[in-house]
Coordinates of C-alpha atoms in Angstrom, one line a residue:
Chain A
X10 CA 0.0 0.0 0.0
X11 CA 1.6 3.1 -1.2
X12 CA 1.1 6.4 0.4
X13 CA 0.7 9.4 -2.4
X14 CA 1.0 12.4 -1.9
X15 CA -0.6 14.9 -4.8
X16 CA 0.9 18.1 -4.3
X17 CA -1.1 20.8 -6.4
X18 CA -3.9 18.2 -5.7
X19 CA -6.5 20.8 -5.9
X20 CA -6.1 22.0 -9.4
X21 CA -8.5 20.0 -12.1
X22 CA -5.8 17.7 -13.0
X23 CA -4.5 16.9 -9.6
X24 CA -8.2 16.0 -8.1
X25 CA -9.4 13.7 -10.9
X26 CA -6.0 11.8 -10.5
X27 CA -6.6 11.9 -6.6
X28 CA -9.7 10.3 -7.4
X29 CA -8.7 7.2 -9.6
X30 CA -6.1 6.8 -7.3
X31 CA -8.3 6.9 -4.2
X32 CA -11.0 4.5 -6.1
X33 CA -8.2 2.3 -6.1
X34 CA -8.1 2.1 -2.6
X35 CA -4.9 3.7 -2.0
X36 CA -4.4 6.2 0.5
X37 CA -4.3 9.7 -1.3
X38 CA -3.2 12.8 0.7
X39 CA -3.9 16.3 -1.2
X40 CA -1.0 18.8 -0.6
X41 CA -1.1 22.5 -1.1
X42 CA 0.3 25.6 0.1
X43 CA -2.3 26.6 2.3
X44 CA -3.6 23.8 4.9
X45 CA -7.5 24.5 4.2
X46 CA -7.4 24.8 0.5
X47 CA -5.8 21.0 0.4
X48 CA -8.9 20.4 3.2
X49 CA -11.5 21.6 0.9
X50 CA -10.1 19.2 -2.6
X51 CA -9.8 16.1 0.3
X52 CA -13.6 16.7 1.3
X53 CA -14.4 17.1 -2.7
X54 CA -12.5 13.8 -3.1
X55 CA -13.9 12.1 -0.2
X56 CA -17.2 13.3 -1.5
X57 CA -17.1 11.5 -5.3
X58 CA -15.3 8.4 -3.5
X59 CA -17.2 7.5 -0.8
X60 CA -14.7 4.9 -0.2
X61 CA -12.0 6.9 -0.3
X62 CA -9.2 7.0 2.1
X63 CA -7.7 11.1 1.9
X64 CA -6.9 13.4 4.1
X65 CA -5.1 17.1 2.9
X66 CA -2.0 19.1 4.7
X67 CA 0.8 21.5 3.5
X68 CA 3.2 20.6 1.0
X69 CA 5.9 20.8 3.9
X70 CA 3.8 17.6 6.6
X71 CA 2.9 15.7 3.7
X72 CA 5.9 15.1 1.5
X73 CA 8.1 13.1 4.4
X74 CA 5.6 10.8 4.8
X75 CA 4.7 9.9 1.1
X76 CA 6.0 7.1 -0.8
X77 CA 4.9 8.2 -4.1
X78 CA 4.7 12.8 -4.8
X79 CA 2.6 13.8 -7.2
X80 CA 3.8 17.1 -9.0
X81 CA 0.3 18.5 -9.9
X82 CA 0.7 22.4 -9.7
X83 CA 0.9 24.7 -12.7
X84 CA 4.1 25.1 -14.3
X85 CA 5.0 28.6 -13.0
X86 CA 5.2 26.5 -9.2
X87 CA 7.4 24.1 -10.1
X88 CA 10.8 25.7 -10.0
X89 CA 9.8 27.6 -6.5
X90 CA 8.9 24.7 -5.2
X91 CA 11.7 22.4 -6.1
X92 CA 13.9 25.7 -5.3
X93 CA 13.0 25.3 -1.7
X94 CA 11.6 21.6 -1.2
X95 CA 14.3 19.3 -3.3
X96 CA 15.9 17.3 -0.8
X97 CA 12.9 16.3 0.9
X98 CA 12.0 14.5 -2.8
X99 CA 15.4 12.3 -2.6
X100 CA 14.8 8.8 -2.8
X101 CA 10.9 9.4 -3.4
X102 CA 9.2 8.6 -6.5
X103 CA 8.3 11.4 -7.5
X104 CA 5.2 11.5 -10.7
X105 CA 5.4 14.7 -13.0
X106 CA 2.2 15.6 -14.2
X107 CA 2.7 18.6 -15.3
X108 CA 1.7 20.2 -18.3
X109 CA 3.9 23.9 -19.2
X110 CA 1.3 25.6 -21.8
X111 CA 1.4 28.7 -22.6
X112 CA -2.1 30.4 -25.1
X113 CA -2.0 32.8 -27.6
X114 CA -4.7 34.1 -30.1
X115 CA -6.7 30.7 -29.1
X116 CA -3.6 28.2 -29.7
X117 CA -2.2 26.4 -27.4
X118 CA 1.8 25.9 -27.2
X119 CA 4.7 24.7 -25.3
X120 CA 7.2 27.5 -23.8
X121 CA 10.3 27.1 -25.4
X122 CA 12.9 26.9 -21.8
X123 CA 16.5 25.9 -21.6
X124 CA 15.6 22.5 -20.0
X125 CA 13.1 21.7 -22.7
X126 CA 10.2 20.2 -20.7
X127 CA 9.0 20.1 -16.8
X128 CA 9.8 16.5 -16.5
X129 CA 13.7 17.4 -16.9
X130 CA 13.8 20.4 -15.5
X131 CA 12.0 18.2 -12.4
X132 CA 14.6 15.8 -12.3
X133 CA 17.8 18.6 -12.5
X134 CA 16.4 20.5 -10.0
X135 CA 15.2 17.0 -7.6
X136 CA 18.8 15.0 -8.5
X137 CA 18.2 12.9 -6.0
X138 CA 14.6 12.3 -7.0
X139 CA 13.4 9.2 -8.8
X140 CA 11.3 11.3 -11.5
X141 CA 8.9 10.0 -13.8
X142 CA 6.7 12.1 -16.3
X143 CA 3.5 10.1 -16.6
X144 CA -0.4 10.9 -16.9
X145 CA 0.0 14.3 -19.2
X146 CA -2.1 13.8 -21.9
X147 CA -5.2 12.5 -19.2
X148 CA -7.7 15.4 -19.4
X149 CA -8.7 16.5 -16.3
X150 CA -12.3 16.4 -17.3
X151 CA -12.3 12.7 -18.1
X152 CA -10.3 11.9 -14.7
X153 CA -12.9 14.0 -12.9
X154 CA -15.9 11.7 -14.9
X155 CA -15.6 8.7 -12.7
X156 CA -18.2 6.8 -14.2
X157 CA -16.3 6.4 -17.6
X158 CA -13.8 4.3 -17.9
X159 CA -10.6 6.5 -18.5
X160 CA -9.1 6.2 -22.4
X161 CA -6.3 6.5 -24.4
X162 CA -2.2 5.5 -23.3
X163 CA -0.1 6.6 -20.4
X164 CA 3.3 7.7 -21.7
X165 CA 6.0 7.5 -19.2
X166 CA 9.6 8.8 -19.6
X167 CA 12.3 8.8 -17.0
X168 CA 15.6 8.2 -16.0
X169 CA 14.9 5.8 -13.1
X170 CA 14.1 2.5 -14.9
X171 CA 12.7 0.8 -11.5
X172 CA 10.3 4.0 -10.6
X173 CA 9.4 4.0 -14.0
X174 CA 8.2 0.1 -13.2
X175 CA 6.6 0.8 -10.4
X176 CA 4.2 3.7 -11.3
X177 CA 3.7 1.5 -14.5
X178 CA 2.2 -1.2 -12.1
X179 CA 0.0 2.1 -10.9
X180 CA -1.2 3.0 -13.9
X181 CA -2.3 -0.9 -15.0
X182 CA -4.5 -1.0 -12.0
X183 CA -6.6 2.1 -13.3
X184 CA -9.2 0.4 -15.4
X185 CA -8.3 0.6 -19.0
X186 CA -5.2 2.4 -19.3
X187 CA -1.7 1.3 -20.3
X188 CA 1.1 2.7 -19.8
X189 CA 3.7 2.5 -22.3
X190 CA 7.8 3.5 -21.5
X191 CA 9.1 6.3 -24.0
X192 CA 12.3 5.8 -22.4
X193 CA 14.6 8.6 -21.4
X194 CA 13.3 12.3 -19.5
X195 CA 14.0 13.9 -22.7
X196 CA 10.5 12.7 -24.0
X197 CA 8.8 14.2 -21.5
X198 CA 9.1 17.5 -24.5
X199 CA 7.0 15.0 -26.9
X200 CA 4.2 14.4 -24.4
X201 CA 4.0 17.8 -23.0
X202 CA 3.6 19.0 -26.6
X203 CA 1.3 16.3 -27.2
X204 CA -0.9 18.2 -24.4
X205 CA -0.9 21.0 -26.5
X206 CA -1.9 19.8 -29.5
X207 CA -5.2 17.7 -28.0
X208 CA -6.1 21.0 -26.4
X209 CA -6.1 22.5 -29.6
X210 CA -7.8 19.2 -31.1
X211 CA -10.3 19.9 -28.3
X212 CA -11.5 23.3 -29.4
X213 CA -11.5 22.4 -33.1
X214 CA -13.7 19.5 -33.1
X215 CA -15.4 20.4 -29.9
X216 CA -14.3 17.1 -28.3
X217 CA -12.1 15.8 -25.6
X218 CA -9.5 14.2 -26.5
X219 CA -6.6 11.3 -25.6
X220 CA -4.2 9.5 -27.4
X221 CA -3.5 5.8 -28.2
X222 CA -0.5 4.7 -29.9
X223 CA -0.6 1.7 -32.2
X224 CA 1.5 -1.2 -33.3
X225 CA 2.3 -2.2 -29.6
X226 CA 0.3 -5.6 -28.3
Chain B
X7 CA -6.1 15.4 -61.4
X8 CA -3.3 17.0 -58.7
X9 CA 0.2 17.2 -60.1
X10 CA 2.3 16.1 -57.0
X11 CA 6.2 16.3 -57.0
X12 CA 7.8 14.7 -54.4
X13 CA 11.6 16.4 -53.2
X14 CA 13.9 14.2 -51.5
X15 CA 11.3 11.5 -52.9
X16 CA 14.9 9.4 -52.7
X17 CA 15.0 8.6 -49.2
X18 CA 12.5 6.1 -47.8
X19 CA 9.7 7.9 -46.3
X20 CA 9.5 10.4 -49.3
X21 CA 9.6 7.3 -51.6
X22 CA 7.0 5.5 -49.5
X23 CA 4.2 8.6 -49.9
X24 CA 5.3 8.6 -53.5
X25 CA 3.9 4.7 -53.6
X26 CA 0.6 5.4 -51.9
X27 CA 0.1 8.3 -53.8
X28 CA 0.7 6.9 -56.9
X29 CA -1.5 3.7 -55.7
X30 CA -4.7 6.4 -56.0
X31 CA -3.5 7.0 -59.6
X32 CA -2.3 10.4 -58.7
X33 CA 0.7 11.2 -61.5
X34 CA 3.8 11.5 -59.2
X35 CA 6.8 13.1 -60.1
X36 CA 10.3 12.4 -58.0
X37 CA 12.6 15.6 -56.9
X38 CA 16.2 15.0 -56.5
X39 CA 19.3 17.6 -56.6
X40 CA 20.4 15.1 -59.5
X41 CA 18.2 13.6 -62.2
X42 CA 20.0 10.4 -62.0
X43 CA 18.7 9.9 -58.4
X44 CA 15.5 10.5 -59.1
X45 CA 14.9 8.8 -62.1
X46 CA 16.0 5.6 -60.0
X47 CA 13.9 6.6 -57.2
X48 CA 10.9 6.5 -60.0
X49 CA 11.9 3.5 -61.3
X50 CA 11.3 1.8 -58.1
X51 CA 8.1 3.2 -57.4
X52 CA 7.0 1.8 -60.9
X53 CA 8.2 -1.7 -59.8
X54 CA 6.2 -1.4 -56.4
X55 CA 3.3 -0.3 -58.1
X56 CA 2.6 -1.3 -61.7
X57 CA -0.4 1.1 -62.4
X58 CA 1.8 4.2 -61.4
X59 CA 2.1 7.2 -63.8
X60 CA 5.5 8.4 -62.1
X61 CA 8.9 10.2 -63.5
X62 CA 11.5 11.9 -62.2
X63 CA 14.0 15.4 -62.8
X64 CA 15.9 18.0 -60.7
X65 CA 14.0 19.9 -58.1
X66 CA 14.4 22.8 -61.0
X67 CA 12.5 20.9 -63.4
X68 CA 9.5 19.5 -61.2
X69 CA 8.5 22.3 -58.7
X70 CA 7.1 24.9 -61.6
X71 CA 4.8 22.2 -63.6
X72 CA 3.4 20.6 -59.9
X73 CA 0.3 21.7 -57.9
X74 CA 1.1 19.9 -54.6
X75 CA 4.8 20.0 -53.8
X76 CA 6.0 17.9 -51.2
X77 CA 9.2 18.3 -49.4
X78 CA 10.4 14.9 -48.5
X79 CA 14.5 15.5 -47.9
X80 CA 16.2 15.7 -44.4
X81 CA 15.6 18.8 -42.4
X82 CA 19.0 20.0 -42.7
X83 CA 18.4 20.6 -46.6
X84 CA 15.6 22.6 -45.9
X85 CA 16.7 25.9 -45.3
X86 CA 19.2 25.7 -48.2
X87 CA 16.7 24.7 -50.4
X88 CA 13.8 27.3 -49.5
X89 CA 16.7 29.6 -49.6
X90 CA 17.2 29.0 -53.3
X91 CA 13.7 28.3 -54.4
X92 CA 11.0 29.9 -52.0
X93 CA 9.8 31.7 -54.7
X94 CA 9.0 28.9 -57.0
X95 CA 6.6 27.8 -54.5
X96 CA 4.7 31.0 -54.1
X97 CA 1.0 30.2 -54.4
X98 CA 1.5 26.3 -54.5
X99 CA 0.2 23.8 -51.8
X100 CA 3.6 22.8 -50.1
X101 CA 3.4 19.6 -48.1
X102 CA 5.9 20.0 -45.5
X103 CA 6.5 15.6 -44.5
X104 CA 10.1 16.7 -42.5
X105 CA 10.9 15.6 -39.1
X106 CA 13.8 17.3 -37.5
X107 CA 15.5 14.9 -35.6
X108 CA 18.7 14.2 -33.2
X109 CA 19.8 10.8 -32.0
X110 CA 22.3 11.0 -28.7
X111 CA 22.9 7.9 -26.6
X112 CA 20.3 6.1 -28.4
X113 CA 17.5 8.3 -27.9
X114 CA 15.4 10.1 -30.5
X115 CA 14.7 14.1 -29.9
X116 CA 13.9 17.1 -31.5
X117 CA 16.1 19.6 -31.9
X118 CA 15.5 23.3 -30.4
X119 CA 16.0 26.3 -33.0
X120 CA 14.5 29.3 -33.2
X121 CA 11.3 29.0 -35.7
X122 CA 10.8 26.3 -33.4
X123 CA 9.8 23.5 -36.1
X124 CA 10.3 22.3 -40.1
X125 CA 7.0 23.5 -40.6
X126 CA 7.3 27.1 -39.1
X127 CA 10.8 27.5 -40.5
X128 CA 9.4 26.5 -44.1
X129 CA 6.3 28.7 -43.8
X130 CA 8.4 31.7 -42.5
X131 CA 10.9 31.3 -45.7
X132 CA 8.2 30.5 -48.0
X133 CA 5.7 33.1 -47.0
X134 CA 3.6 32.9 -50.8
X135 CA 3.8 28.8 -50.4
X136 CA 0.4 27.3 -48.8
X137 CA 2.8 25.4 -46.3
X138 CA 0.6 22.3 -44.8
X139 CA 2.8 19.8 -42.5
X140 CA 1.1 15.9 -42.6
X141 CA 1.8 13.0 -43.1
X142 CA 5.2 13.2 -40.4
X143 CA 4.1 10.3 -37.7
X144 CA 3.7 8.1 -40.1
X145 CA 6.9 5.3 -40.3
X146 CA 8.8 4.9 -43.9
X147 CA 8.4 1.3 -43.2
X148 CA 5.0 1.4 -42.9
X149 CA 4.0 3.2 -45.9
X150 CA 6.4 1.0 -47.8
X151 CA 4.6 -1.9 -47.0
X152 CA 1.9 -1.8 -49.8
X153 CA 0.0 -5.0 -48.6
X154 CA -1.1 -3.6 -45.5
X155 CA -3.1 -1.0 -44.9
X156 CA -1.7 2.4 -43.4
X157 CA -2.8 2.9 -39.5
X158 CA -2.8 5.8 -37.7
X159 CA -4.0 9.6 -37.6
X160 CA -2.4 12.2 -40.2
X161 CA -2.2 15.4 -38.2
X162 CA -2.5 18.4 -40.1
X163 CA -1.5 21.9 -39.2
X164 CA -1.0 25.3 -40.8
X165 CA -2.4 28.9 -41.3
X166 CA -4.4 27.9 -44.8
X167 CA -7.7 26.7 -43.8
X168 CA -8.4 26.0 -48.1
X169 CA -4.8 24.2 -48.4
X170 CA -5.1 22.2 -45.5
X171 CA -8.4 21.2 -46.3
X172 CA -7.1 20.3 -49.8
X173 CA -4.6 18.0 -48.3
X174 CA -7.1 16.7 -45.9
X175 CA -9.2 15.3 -49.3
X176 CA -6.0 13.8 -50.3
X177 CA -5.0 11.9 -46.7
X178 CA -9.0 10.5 -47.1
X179 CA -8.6 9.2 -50.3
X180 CA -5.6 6.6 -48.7
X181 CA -7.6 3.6 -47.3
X182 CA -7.4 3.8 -43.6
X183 CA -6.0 6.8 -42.6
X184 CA -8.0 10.1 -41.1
X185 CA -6.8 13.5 -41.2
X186 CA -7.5 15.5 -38.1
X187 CA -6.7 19.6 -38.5
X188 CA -5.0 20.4 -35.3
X189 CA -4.9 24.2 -36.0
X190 CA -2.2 26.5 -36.7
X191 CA 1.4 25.9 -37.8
X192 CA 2.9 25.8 -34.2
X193 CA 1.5 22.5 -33.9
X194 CA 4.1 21.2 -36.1
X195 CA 6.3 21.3 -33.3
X196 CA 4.1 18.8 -31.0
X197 CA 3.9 16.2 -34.1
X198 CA 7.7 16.4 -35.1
X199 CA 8.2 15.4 -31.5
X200 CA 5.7 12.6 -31.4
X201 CA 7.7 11.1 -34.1
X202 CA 10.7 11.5 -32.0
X203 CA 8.9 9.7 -29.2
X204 CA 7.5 7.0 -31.7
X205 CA 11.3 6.4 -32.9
X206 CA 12.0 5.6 -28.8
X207 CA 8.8 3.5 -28.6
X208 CA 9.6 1.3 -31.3
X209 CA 13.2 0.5 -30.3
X210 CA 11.9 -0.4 -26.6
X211 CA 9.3 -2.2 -27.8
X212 CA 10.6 -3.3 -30.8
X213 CA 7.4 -2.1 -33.0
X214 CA 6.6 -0.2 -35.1
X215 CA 3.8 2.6 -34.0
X216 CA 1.6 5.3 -34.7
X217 CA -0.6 7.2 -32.9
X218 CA -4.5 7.8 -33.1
X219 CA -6.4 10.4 -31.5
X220 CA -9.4 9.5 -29.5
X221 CA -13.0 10.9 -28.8
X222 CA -13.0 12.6 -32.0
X223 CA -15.8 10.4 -34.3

């Protein structure tokens, strides 16, 4: 039983994962900068998942005690945070969901940054981190709809081949999804631009989108 | 009837569009710096398919007689050759196929430059050419293999709504495949580094993949 922590785990993303991780029975913990903000997304979570087993705290009382940390916040947070709360991430598993988009005239982008994607500017900043980019392309609406199954293929990428195995093992366990292994950090940029494109997909064709690779059995 | 000439239609994925193309009876005419090249490069697409109505001559030769031009060579003759013929595409549909791509330690990326992808960098130096970017997650092998059917998604992007929906007529007449518009040129940077991250997936997995988009009917 793994204890997760989902830090940012009251933004849209972070509390539709919090839930398909809490339907699974594992103990989710919501963190946040402010102790009644990650209160409030627990009680939200608690009240889709009647089963559910989450409490909420500060980023700084709930990261010790996780096995797994969720990186759910927006992508302006991420360096701050690393900046000040890096070394308690060594040794943790730590799962980058995080998504840097930046909008203009109604199309959505990647920022162009010298580490090339949030998943390896994670793992510079967190060296002693066991990174793994995973659960991007997930839109939070669909994680949020708990009575569809989820679709479409988790892509992880990471340095940290046994990490990578074990939030693999996660991601099997949430009904219908598969994750797949990119390989190296470096294709976290792919999959962060992949965001991008479905949310422009999305707005086009009014839809909401995932993605599914083919060829793999 | 569309006039296509393919550029670089020598190397494998340029020669396996000219196949399918010329499989829909399209007349397809092979680019090449040298005539020789080409002409060989048709000969083999008339071997592969026996119904094709397909020649070959320098880039000089083919780009003012085509309608669609395709550019098929490696991204690093790109700039030189929009440098040199830019305005010979002015007012054409320009099918932009190129995937910029770096290989260190084994693992597939996409380079960072400024334009920020083959298909901004071609639109910006070709600004009379109706710059569309497909058909660049699809594998060489795959489109080589005339027995089986294509899979996949052809992602389209670029700023002309009329050429892209020109090319999107074209990518529906090739059994299997669906063209989805994802929007502006920028996108092209999301789908050059999905092929990146498809190159990675199909040396872990040894496959060979492409993606589809789901929830879009």
């Amino acid at each position: 039983m793994a204890r997760i922590a989902i830090l940012g785990g009251t933004g849209p993303e972070g509390v539709g994962l919090a839930m398909r991780l809490a339907q699974l029975g594992e103990p989710v913990v919501i963190g946040s900068r402010q102790a009644s903000r990650a209160a409030e997304a627990a009680a939200k979570i608690a009240a889709a998942v009647p089963s559910a087993r989450v409490s909420g705290g500060t980023n700084e009382v709930v990261v010790p005690d996780a096995d797994y940390v969720v990186l759910g916040f927006p992508f302006a947070g991420l360096a701050p945070f690393l900046a000040e709360h890096a070394a308690a991430l060594a040794g943790k598993i730590v799962i980058d969901i995080i998504n840097p988009l930046v909008m203009r005239r109604g199309v959505f982008s990647v920022p162009q940054f010298p580490e090339g994607s949030a998943g390896e500017l994670a793992q510079q900043m967190a060296p002693q981190a066991r990174v793994v980019s995973a659960f991007k392309t997930l839109s939070a609406e669909h994680l949020q709809e708990l009575h569809e199954p989820l679709t479409g293929d988790v892509i992880l990428c990471g340095e940290d081949e046994t990490a990578k195995q074990e939030v693999a093992q996660l991601v099997r366990r949430i009904p219908n999804l598969r994750p797949l292994d990119a390989g190296a950090m470096i294709n976290s940029r792919a999959i962060e631009a992949i965001t991008a494109m479905l949310l422009n997909l999305n707005r086009r064709y009014k839809a909401v989108t995932s993605i599914q690779i083919l060829g793999i059995d």
